[in-house]
Every structure is written in structure tokens, then in C-alpha cells.
Amino acid sequence: MDEEFRSLTDRLGDEAGGSEDFRRLLATEDAEELALVLVEPERPLWAREVAAFQLGCRGDRRAFETLVLLLNHRDPERCVSAAHALRLLGDPRTPRAAAALATNSLRTGYALHPVRLLTALRAPESVPALVSTLHRLLTPGEPHWRVALACVEGLGSLEDGRARPVLEAALPHPRLGAAAEEALRRMPEG
């Protein structure tokens, strides 16, 4: 059992109330049973999360939509699990979905994990989405500095020169300046 699966199991055990259904879903190797959980009406969120996580980690694309919904959830731990499964899923739609979540100005408070996922994916959508999101978050009084910091760190990790202007604009921000300076050091010349 890997660390992410153990974390999911520990977190959802209380939510599921130690039910037999929970234990069965954790133990099953039957992809069809797990996929059915995603579409059956009146299934609790914990059951859908267990099923989507397991299917996603196995590369079963039927988990994609549920994992994207969980990536945009208000519970950060659900977002972490969804991002992990989405990375393993390898669905070509993932970068576009993560970029849409990261750049949605109405959901900025939930964009931290989509931003981190975009960095990990290193997809063509990653740099433009992180630049766009960071640019929007540099406005005075913007409360989502953790998302902005994740953008700065992600852009530094991606080492793409297109990020230079927005990283330079982040330098004067007290919570972002040191990370922006480090990210700029990593940028290629020219």
C-alpha cells in the first residue's frame, strides 16, 4: 500500500463509518465494480473518491471526470488525492482540465492543487496557465498568496523564459519576492 493510498484510507475511514462497503471497495480488484460506483445514484462522496482514486491509479480513464471534480473540491486533502491519481492516470485531457481550474478566477481559493498538478505534468498548457494565474494574483490586496507562491515556484521549476516578465513583476511582493528571485535564477538566458 503506497503512502497516498494509506492517507486516503485513513482519512476516509471515519467518513465511511468503518462500513463493510468501505472495506470492500478498498480491497476490490474489480475495475467494473469500481466504475459502477462512479455512476450509481446516491453513492456517498467517500465511495466515489475511493473508486476514482483506485481506477485513476490503475490508468482507467473512467475515473477522469470524478477526479477532476475532486481536484476542485473545497477539502484540500481530497484535492491532493485527486492530483496524485490524475498524474498516474495519464489522461491527455488532464493538463487542459487542470489549466481551466487554475485559471478560473471564481475558484481561485481552490486552485492550489491544480497549479501544483500543472507543474508536475510539465505539459504545454502548464506555463501559460501559471503565468496567467500569477499575473491575476499580483493585484494589490489579493488574498490568495499561497496560490501565487505555488505559481512562482512552479514557473521556477519549469524553467521557461516566457515566465520572466511575470516573475519580475512578482519581485516586489513580500511573500513572493524571494521565490521569484530564485525562479528567475533558474530561467534560461535570452
Coordinates of N, CA and C in Angstrom, one line a residue:
M1 N 0.8 -1.2 0.0 CA 0.0 0.0 0.0 C 0.9 1.2 0.0
D2 N 0.7 2.1 -1.0 CA 1.6 3.3 -1.1 C 1.1 4.4 -0.1
E3 N 1.9 5.4 0.1 CA 1.6 6.4 1.1 C 0.3 7.2 0.8
E4 N 0.1 7.5 -0.5 CA -1.2 8.2 -0.9 C -2.4 7.4 -0.6
F5 N -2.3 6.0 -0.9 CA -3.5 5.2 -0.6 C -3.7 5.0 0.9
R6 N -2.7 4.9 1.6 CA -2.8 4.8 3.1 C -3.4 6.1 3.6
S7 N -3.0 7.2 3.1 CA -3.5 8.5 3.6 C -5.0 8.6 3.2
L8 N -5.4 8.2 2.0 CA -6.8 8.2 1.6 C -7.6 7.3 2.5
T9 N -7.1 6.1 2.8 CA -7.8 5.1 3.6 C -8.0 5.6 5.1
D10 N -7.0 6.2 5.6 CA -7.1 6.8 7.0 C -8.1 7.9 7.0
R11 N -8.0 8.8 6.0 CA -8.9 10.0 6.0 C -10.4 9.6 5.8
L12 N -10.6 8.7 4.9 CA -12.0 8.3 4.6 C -12.6 7.3 5.5
G13 N -11.8 6.6 6.3 CA -12.3 5.6 7.2 C -13.3 6.1 8.2
D14 N -13.1 7.3 8.7 CA -14.0 7.9 9.7 C -15.3 8.4 8.9
E15 N -15.0 9.0 7.8 CA -16.2 9.4 7.0 C -17.1 8.3 6.6
A16 N -16.5 7.1 6.3 CA -17.3 6.0 5.9 C -17.9 5.2 7.1
G17 N -17.5 5.6 8.3 CA -18.0 5.0 9.5 C -17.6 3.5 9.6
G18 N -16.5 3.2 9.0 CA -16.0 1.8 9.1 C -16.9 0.8 8.5
S19 N -17.7 1.2 7.5 CA -18.7 0.3 6.9 C -18.1 -0.8 6.1
E20 N -18.8 -1.9 5.9 CA -18.4 -3.0 5.2 C -18.2 -2.6 3.7
D21 N -19.0 -1.7 3.2 CA -18.9 -1.3 1.8 C -17.5 -0.6 1.6
F22 N -17.1 0.2 2.6 CA -15.8 0.8 2.6 C -14.7 -0.2 2.5
R23 N -14.7 -1.2 3.3 CA -13.7 -2.2 3.3 C -13.7 -3.0 2.0
R24 N -14.8 -3.2 1.5 CA -14.9 -4.0 0.2 C -14.3 -3.2 -1.0
L25 N -14.7 -1.9 -1.0 CA -14.2 -1.0 -2.1 C -12.7 -0.9 -2.0
L26 N -12.1 -0.8 -0.8 CA -10.7 -0.7 -0.7 C -10.0 -2.0 -1.2
A27 N -10.6 -3.1 -0.9 CA -10.0 -4.4 -1.2 C -10.2 -4.9 -2.7
T28 N -11.2 -4.4 -3.3 CA -11.6 -5.0 -4.6 C -10.5 -4.7 -5.7
E29 N -10.4 -5.7 -6.6 CA -9.5 -5.5 -7.8 C -10.4 -5.4 -9.0
D30 N -11.7 -5.4 -8.8 CA -12.7 -5.5 -9.9 C -12.9 -4.0 -10.4
A31 N -12.3 -3.7 -11.6 CA -12.5 -2.4 -12.1 C -13.9 -2.1 -12.5
E32 N -14.7 -3.1 -12.9 CA -16.1 -2.8 -13.2 C -16.9 -2.4 -12.0
E33 N -16.6 -3.1 -10.9 CA -17.3 -2.7 -9.6 C -17.0 -1.3 -9.3
L34 N -15.7 -0.9 -9.4 CA -15.3 0.4 -9.0 C -16.0 1.5 -10.0
A35 N -16.0 1.1 -11.3 CA -16.6 2.1 -12.3 C -18.1 2.3 -12.0
L36 N -18.7 1.2 -11.6 CA -20.2 1.3 -11.3 C -20.4 2.3 -10.1
V37 N -19.5 2.3 -9.2 CA -19.7 3.2 -8.0 C -19.7 4.7 -8.5
L38 N -19.0 5.0 -9.6 CA -18.9 6.4 -10.1 C -20.2 6.8 -10.7
V39 N -21.1 5.9 -11.1 CA -22.3 6.3 -11.8 C -23.6 6.0 -11.1
E40 N -23.5 5.1 -10.0 CA -24.7 4.8 -9.3 C -25.2 6.0 -8.5
P41 N -26.5 6.2 -8.5 CA -27.1 7.3 -7.8 C -27.0 7.0 -6.3
E42 N -26.9 8.1 -5.6 CA -27.0 8.1 -4.1 C -25.8 7.5 -3.4
R43 N -24.7 7.4 -4.2 CA -23.4 6.9 -3.5 C -22.8 8.0 -2.8
P44 N -22.3 7.8 -1.6 CA -21.6 8.9 -0.8 C -20.3 9.3 -1.5
L45 N -19.9 10.5 -1.2 CA -18.7 11.1 -1.8 C -17.5 10.2 -1.5
W46 N -17.4 9.7 -0.3 CA -16.2 8.9 0.0 C -16.1 7.7 -0.9
A47 N -17.3 7.0 -1.2 CA -17.3 5.9 -2.1 C -16.8 6.2 -3.5
R48 N -17.3 7.3 -4.0 CA -16.8 7.8 -5.3 C -15.3 8.1 -5.3
E49 N -14.9 8.7 -4.2 CA -13.5 9.1 -4.1 C -12.6 7.8 -4.1
V50 N -13.0 6.8 -3.3 CA -12.2 5.6 -3.3 C -12.2 4.9 -4.7
A51 N -13.3 4.9 -5.3 CA -13.4 4.2 -6.6 C -12.6 5.0 -7.7
A52 N -12.7 6.3 -7.7 CA -12.0 7.1 -8.7 C -10.5 7.0 -8.4
F53 N -10.1 7.1 -7.2 CA -8.7 7.0 -6.8 C -8.1 5.7 -7.3
Q54 N -8.7 4.6 -7.0 CA -8.2 3.3 -7.4 C -8.2 3.2 -8.9
L55 N -9.2 3.6 -9.6 CA -9.3 3.5 -11.1 C -8.2 4.4 -11.7
G56 N -8.1 5.6 -11.2 CA -7.1 6.5 -11.7 C -5.7 6.0 -11.6
C57 N -5.4 5.5 -10.4 CA -4.0 4.9 -10.2 C -3.7 3.7 -11.0
R58 N -4.8 3.1 -11.5 CA -4.6 1.9 -12.4 C -4.6 2.3 -13.9
G59 N -4.8 3.6 -14.1 CA -4.8 4.1 -15.5 C -6.1 3.9 -16.2
D60 N -7.2 3.8 -15.5 CA -8.5 3.6 -16.1 C -9.2 5.0 -16.2
R61 N -9.4 5.4 -17.5 CA -9.9 6.7 -17.8 C -11.3 7.0 -17.4
R62 N -12.0 6.0 -17.0 CA -13.4 6.2 -16.5 C -13.4 7.1 -15.2
A63 N -12.3 7.2 -14.6 CA -12.1 8.0 -13.3 C -11.9 9.4 -13.6
F64 N -11.6 9.8 -14.8 CA -11.2 11.2 -15.1 C -12.2 12.3 -14.6
E65 N -13.4 12.2 -14.9 CA -14.4 13.3 -14.6 C -14.5 13.4 -13.0
T66 N -14.6 12.3 -12.4 CA -14.7 12.3 -10.9 C -13.4 12.9 -10.3
L67 N -12.3 12.5 -10.8 CA -11.0 13.0 -10.2 C -10.9 14.5 -10.5
V68 N -11.3 15.0 -11.6 CA -11.3 16.5 -11.9 C -12.2 17.2 -10.9
L69 N -13.4 16.7 -10.7 CA -14.3 17.3 -9.7 C -13.6 17.3 -8.3
L70 N -13.0 16.3 -7.9 CA -12.3 16.2 -6.6 C -11.1 17.1 -6.6
L71 N -10.4 17.3 -7.7 CA -9.3 18.2 -7.7 C -9.7 19.7 -7.4
N72 N -11.0 20.0 -7.6 CA -11.5 21.3 -7.4 C -12.4 21.4 -6.2
H73 N -12.2 20.4 -5.3 CA -13.0 20.4 -4.1 C -12.5 21.3 -3.0
R74 N -13.4 21.7 -2.1 CA -13.0 22.6 -1.0 C -12.1 22.0 0.0
D75 N -12.1 20.7 0.1 CA -11.3 19.9 1.0 C -9.9 19.7 0.4
P76 N -8.9 20.3 0.9 CA -7.6 20.2 0.3 C -7.0 18.7 0.3
E77 N -7.4 17.9 1.2 CA -6.9 16.5 1.2 C -7.5 15.7 0.0
R78 N -8.8 16.1 -0.3 CA -9.4 15.4 -1.5 C -8.6 15.9 -2.7
C79 N -8.3 17.1 -2.8 CA -7.5 17.6 -3.9 C -6.2 16.9 -4.1
V80 N -5.5 16.7 -3.0 CA -4.2 16.0 -3.0 C -4.3 14.6 -3.6
S81 N -5.3 13.9 -3.1 CA -5.5 12.5 -3.6 C -5.9 12.5 -5.1
A82 N -6.8 13.4 -5.5 CA -7.2 13.5 -6.9 C -6.0 13.9 -7.8
A83 N -5.1 14.8 -7.3 CA -4.0 15.2 -8.1 C -3.0 14.0 -8.3
H84 N -2.8 13.2 -7.2 CA -2.0 12.0 -7.3 C -2.5 11.1 -8.3
A85 N -3.8 10.8 -8.2 CA -4.4 9.8 -9.2 C -4.4 10.3 -10.6
L86 N -4.6 11.6 -10.8 CA -4.6 12.2 -12.1 C -3.2 12.1 -12.8
R87 N -2.2 12.3 -12.0 CA -0.8 12.1 -12.5 C -0.6 10.7 -13.0
L88 N -1.1 9.8 -12.2 CA -0.9 8.3 -12.6 C -1.8 7.9 -13.7
L89 N -2.9 8.6 -13.8 CA -3.9 8.2 -14.9 C -3.3 8.4 -16.2
G90 N -2.6 9.5 -16.4 CA -2.0 9.8 -17.7 C -3.0 10.1 -18.8
D91 N -4.2 10.7 -18.5 CA -5.2 11.0 -19.5 C -4.7 12.3 -20.2
P92 N -4.8 12.4 -21.5 CA -4.3 13.6 -22.2 C -5.2 14.8 -21.9
R93 N -6.4 14.6 -21.4 CA -7.3 15.8 -21.0 C -6.9 16.4 -19.7
T94 N -6.0 15.8 -18.9 CA -5.7 16.3 -17.6 C -5.1 17.7 -17.6
P95 N -4.0 18.0 -18.5 CA -3.5 19.3 -18.4 C -4.5 20.4 -18.7
R96 N -5.3 20.2 -19.7 CA -6.3 21.2 -20.1 C -7.3 21.4 -18.9
A97 N -7.7 20.3 -18.3 CA -8.6 20.5 -17.1 C -8.0 21.2 -16.0
A98 N -6.7 20.8 -15.7 CA -6.0 21.5 -14.6 C -5.8 23.0 -14.9
A99 N -5.5 23.3 -16.1 CA -5.3 24.7 -16.5 C -6.6 25.5 -16.4
A100 N -7.7 24.9 -16.7 CA -9.1 25.5 -16.6 C -9.4 25.8 -15.1
L101 N -9.0 24.8 -14.3 CA -9.3 25.1 -12.8 C -8.3 26.1 -12.3
A102 N -7.1 26.1 -12.7 CA -6.1 27.0 -12.1 C -6.4 28.5 -12.5
T103 N -7.0 28.6 -13.7 CA -7.2 30.0 -14.2 C -8.6 30.5 -14.0
N104 N -9.4 29.7 -13.4 CA -10.8 30.2 -13.1 C -10.8 31.2 -11.9
S105 N -11.1 32.4 -12.2 CA -11.0 33.4 -11.2 C -12.1 33.3 -10.1
L106 N -13.1 32.6 -10.4 CA -14.2 32.3 -9.4 C -13.8 31.2 -8.4
R107 N -12.8 30.5 -8.8 CA -12.4 29.3 -7.9 C -10.9 29.4 -7.4
T108 N -10.4 30.6 -7.4 CA -9.0 30.8 -7.0 C -8.7 30.2 -5.7
G109 N -9.6 30.2 -4.8 CA -9.3 29.7 -3.4 C -9.0 28.2 -3.5
Y110 N -9.4 27.5 -4.5 CA -9.3 26.1 -4.7 C -8.2 25.7 -5.7
A111 N -7.4 26.7 -6.2 CA -6.5 26.5 -7.3 C -5.2 26.0 -6.9
L112 N -4.8 25.8 -5.7 CA -3.5 25.4 -5.3 C -3.1 24.1 -5.9
H113 N -4.0 23.1 -5.7 CA -3.6 21.8 -6.2 C -3.6 21.7 -7.8
P114 N -4.5 22.3 -8.5 CA -4.4 22.3 -9.9 C -3.1 23.0 -10.4
V115 N -2.7 24.1 -9.7 CA -1.4 24.7 -10.0 C -0.2 23.7 -9.8
R116 N -0.2 23.0 -8.7 CA 0.8 22.1 -8.4 C 0.8 20.9 -9.4
L117 N -0.4 20.5 -9.8 CA -0.5 19.4 -10.8 C 0.0 19.9 -12.1
L118 N -0.3 21.1 -12.5 CA 0.3 21.6 -13.8 C 1.8 21.6 -13.8
T119 N 2.4 22.0 -12.7 CA 3.8 22.0 -12.6 C 4.4 20.5 -12.7
A120 N 3.7 19.6 -12.1 CA 4.2 18.2 -12.2 C 4.0 17.6 -13.5
L121 N 3.0 18.0 -14.3 CA 2.7 17.5 -15.6 C 3.7 18.0 -16.6
R122 N 4.2 19.2 -16.5 CA 5.1 19.8 -17.4 C 4.5 19.7 -18.8
A123 N 3.3 20.0 -19.0 CA 2.5 20.0 -20.2 C 2.6 21.3 -21.0
P124 N 2.3 21.3 -22.3 CA 2.3 22.6 -23.0 C 1.4 23.7 -22.3
E125 N 0.3 23.2 -21.7 CA -0.6 24.1 -21.0 C -0.1 24.7 -19.7
S126 N 1.0 24.1 -19.2 CA 1.4 24.5 -17.8 C 1.9 25.9 -17.7
V127 N 2.9 26.3 -18.5 CA 3.4 27.7 -18.3 C 2.4 28.8 -18.6
P128 N 1.6 28.7 -19.7 CA 0.6 29.7 -20.0 C -0.4 29.9 -18.8
A129 N -0.8 28.7 -18.3 CA -1.8 28.8 -17.2 C -1.2 29.4 -16.0
L130 N 0.0 29.0 -15.6 CA 0.6 29.5 -14.4 C 0.9 31.0 -14.5
V131 N 1.4 31.4 -15.7 CA 1.7 32.8 -16.0 C 0.4 33.6 -15.8
S132 N -0.7 33.2 -16.5 CA -2.0 33.9 -16.4 C -2.5 34.0 -15.0
T133 N -2.4 32.9 -14.2 CA -2.9 32.9 -12.9 C -2.1 33.8 -12.0
L134 N -0.8 33.7 -12.1 CA 0.1 34.5 -11.3 C -0.1 36.0 -11.6
H135 N -0.2 36.3 -12.9 CA -0.5 37.7 -13.3 C -1.7 38.3 -12.6
R136 N -2.8 37.5 -12.6 CA -4.0 38.0 -12.0 C -3.9 38.1 -10.5
L137 N -3.0 37.3 -9.9 CA -2.9 37.3 -8.4 C -1.9 38.4 -7.9
L138 N -1.3 39.1 -8.8 CA -0.4 40.2 -8.4 C -1.1 41.5 -8.1
T139 N -2.4 41.5 -8.2 CA -3.1 42.8 -8.0 C -3.1 43.1 -6.5
P140 N -3.0 44.3 -6.1 CA -3.0 44.7 -4.7 C -4.2 44.1 -3.9
G141 N -3.9 43.7 -2.7 CA -5.0 43.2 -1.8 C -5.5 41.8 -2.2
E142 N -4.8 41.1 -3.1 CA -5.2 39.7 -3.5 C -4.9 38.8 -2.3
P143 N -5.9 38.1 -1.8 CA -5.7 37.3 -0.6 C -5.1 35.9 -0.9
H144 N -5.1 35.5 -2.1 CA -4.6 34.1 -2.4 C -3.1 34.0 -2.7
W145 N -2.4 34.4 -1.7 CA -0.9 34.5 -1.9 C -0.3 33.1 -2.0
R146 N -0.9 32.1 -1.3 CA -0.4 30.7 -1.4 C -0.5 30.2 -2.8
V147 N -1.6 30.5 -3.5 CA -1.7 30.0 -4.9 C -0.7 30.8 -5.7
A148 N -0.5 32.1 -5.5 CA 0.5 32.8 -6.2 C 1.9 32.3 -6.0
L149 N 2.2 31.9 -4.8 CA 3.5 31.3 -4.4 C 3.7 30.0 -5.2
A150 N 2.7 29.2 -5.2 CA 2.8 27.9 -6.0 C 3.0 28.2 -7.4
C151 N 2.4 29.2 -8.0 CA 2.7 29.6 -9.4 C 4.1 30.0 -9.6
V152 N 4.6 30.8 -8.7 CA 6.0 31.3 -8.8 C 7.0 30.1 -8.7
E153 N 6.8 29.2 -7.7 CA 7.6 28.0 -7.6 C 7.5 27.1 -8.8
G154 N 6.3 26.9 -9.3 CA 6.1 26.1 -10.4 C 6.8 26.6 -11.7
L155 N 6.7 27.9 -11.9 CA 7.3 28.5 -13.0 C 8.9 28.4 -12.9
G156 N 9.4 28.5 -11.7 CA 10.8 28.3 -11.5 C 11.2 26.9 -11.8
S157 N 10.4 25.9 -11.4 CA 10.6 24.5 -11.7 C 10.6 24.2 -13.2
L158 N 9.7 24.9 -13.9 CA 9.5 24.6 -15.3 C 10.6 25.3 -16.2
E159 N 11.2 26.3 -15.6 CA 12.4 27.0 -16.3 C 12.1 27.4 -17.7
D160 N 11.0 28.1 -17.9 CA 10.6 28.5 -19.2 C 10.7 30.1 -19.3
G161 N 11.4 30.6 -20.2 CA 11.7 32.0 -20.3 C 10.5 32.9 -20.5
R162 N 9.4 32.3 -20.9 CA 8.1 33.1 -21.1 C 7.6 33.6 -19.8
A163 N 8.1 33.0 -18.7 CA 7.6 33.4 -17.4 C 8.4 34.6 -16.8
R164 N 9.5 35.0 -17.4 CA 10.3 36.0 -16.9 C 9.6 37.3 -16.5
P165 N 8.7 37.9 -17.4 CA 8.1 39.2 -17.1 C 7.2 39.1 -15.9
V166 N 6.4 38.0 -15.7 CA 5.5 37.9 -14.6 C 6.3 37.6 -13.3
L167 N 7.4 36.9 -13.4 CA 8.2 36.7 -12.2 C 8.9 38.0 -11.8
E168 N 9.3 38.8 -12.7 CA 9.9 40.1 -12.4 C 8.9 41.0 -11.7
A169 N 7.6 40.9 -12.2 CA 6.6 41.7 -11.6 C 6.3 41.2 -10.1
A170 N 6.6 39.9 -9.8 CA 6.3 39.4 -8.5 C 7.4 39.7 -7.5
L171 N 8.6 40.2 -8.0 CA 9.7 40.5 -7.1 C 9.4 41.4 -5.9
P172 N 8.6 42.5 -6.1 CA 8.3 43.4 -5.0 C 7.3 42.9 -4.0
H173 N 6.7 41.8 -4.3 CA 5.7 41.3 -3.3 C 6.4 40.6 -2.2
P174 N 6.1 41.0 -0.9 CA 6.8 40.5 0.2 C 6.7 39.0 0.4
R175 N 5.6 38.4 0.1 CA 5.5 36.9 0.2 C 6.0 36.1 -1.0
L176 N 6.3 36.8 -2.1 CA 6.6 36.2 -3.3 C 8.1 36.5 -3.8
G177 N 8.6 37.6 -3.3 CA 9.9 38.1 -3.8 C 11.0 37.1 -3.8
A178 N 11.3 36.4 -2.7 CA 12.4 35.5 -2.6 C 12.2 34.3 -3.5
A179 N 11.0 33.8 -3.6 CA 10.7 32.7 -4.5 C 10.9 33.1 -6.0
A180 N 10.4 34.4 -6.3 CA 10.5 34.9 -7.6 C 12.0 35.1 -8.0
E181 N 12.8 35.6 -7.1 CA 14.2 35.7 -7.3 C 14.8 34.4 -7.7
E182 N 14.5 33.4 -6.9 CA 15.0 32.0 -7.1 C 14.6 31.5 -8.5
A183 N 13.3 31.7 -8.8 CA 12.8 31.2 -10.0 C 13.5 31.9 -11.2
L184 N 13.7 33.2 -11.1 CA 14.4 33.9 -12.2 C 15.9 33.4 -12.3
R185 N 16.5 33.0 -11.3 CA 17.9 32.5 -11.4 C 17.9 31.2 -12.2
R186 N 16.7 30.5 -12.2 CA 16.7 29.2 -12.9 C 16.3 29.4 -14.4
M187 N 15.9 30.6 -14.7 CA 15.4 30.8 -16.1 C 16.6 30.8 -17.1
P188 N 16.4 30.3 -18.3 CA 17.5 30.3 -19.3 C 17.7 31.7 -19.7
E189 N 18.9 32.0 -20.1 CA 19.3 33.4 -20.6 C 18.7 33.6 -22.0
G190 N 18.3 34.8 -22.3 CA 17.8 35.2 -23.6 C 16.4 35.1 -23.6

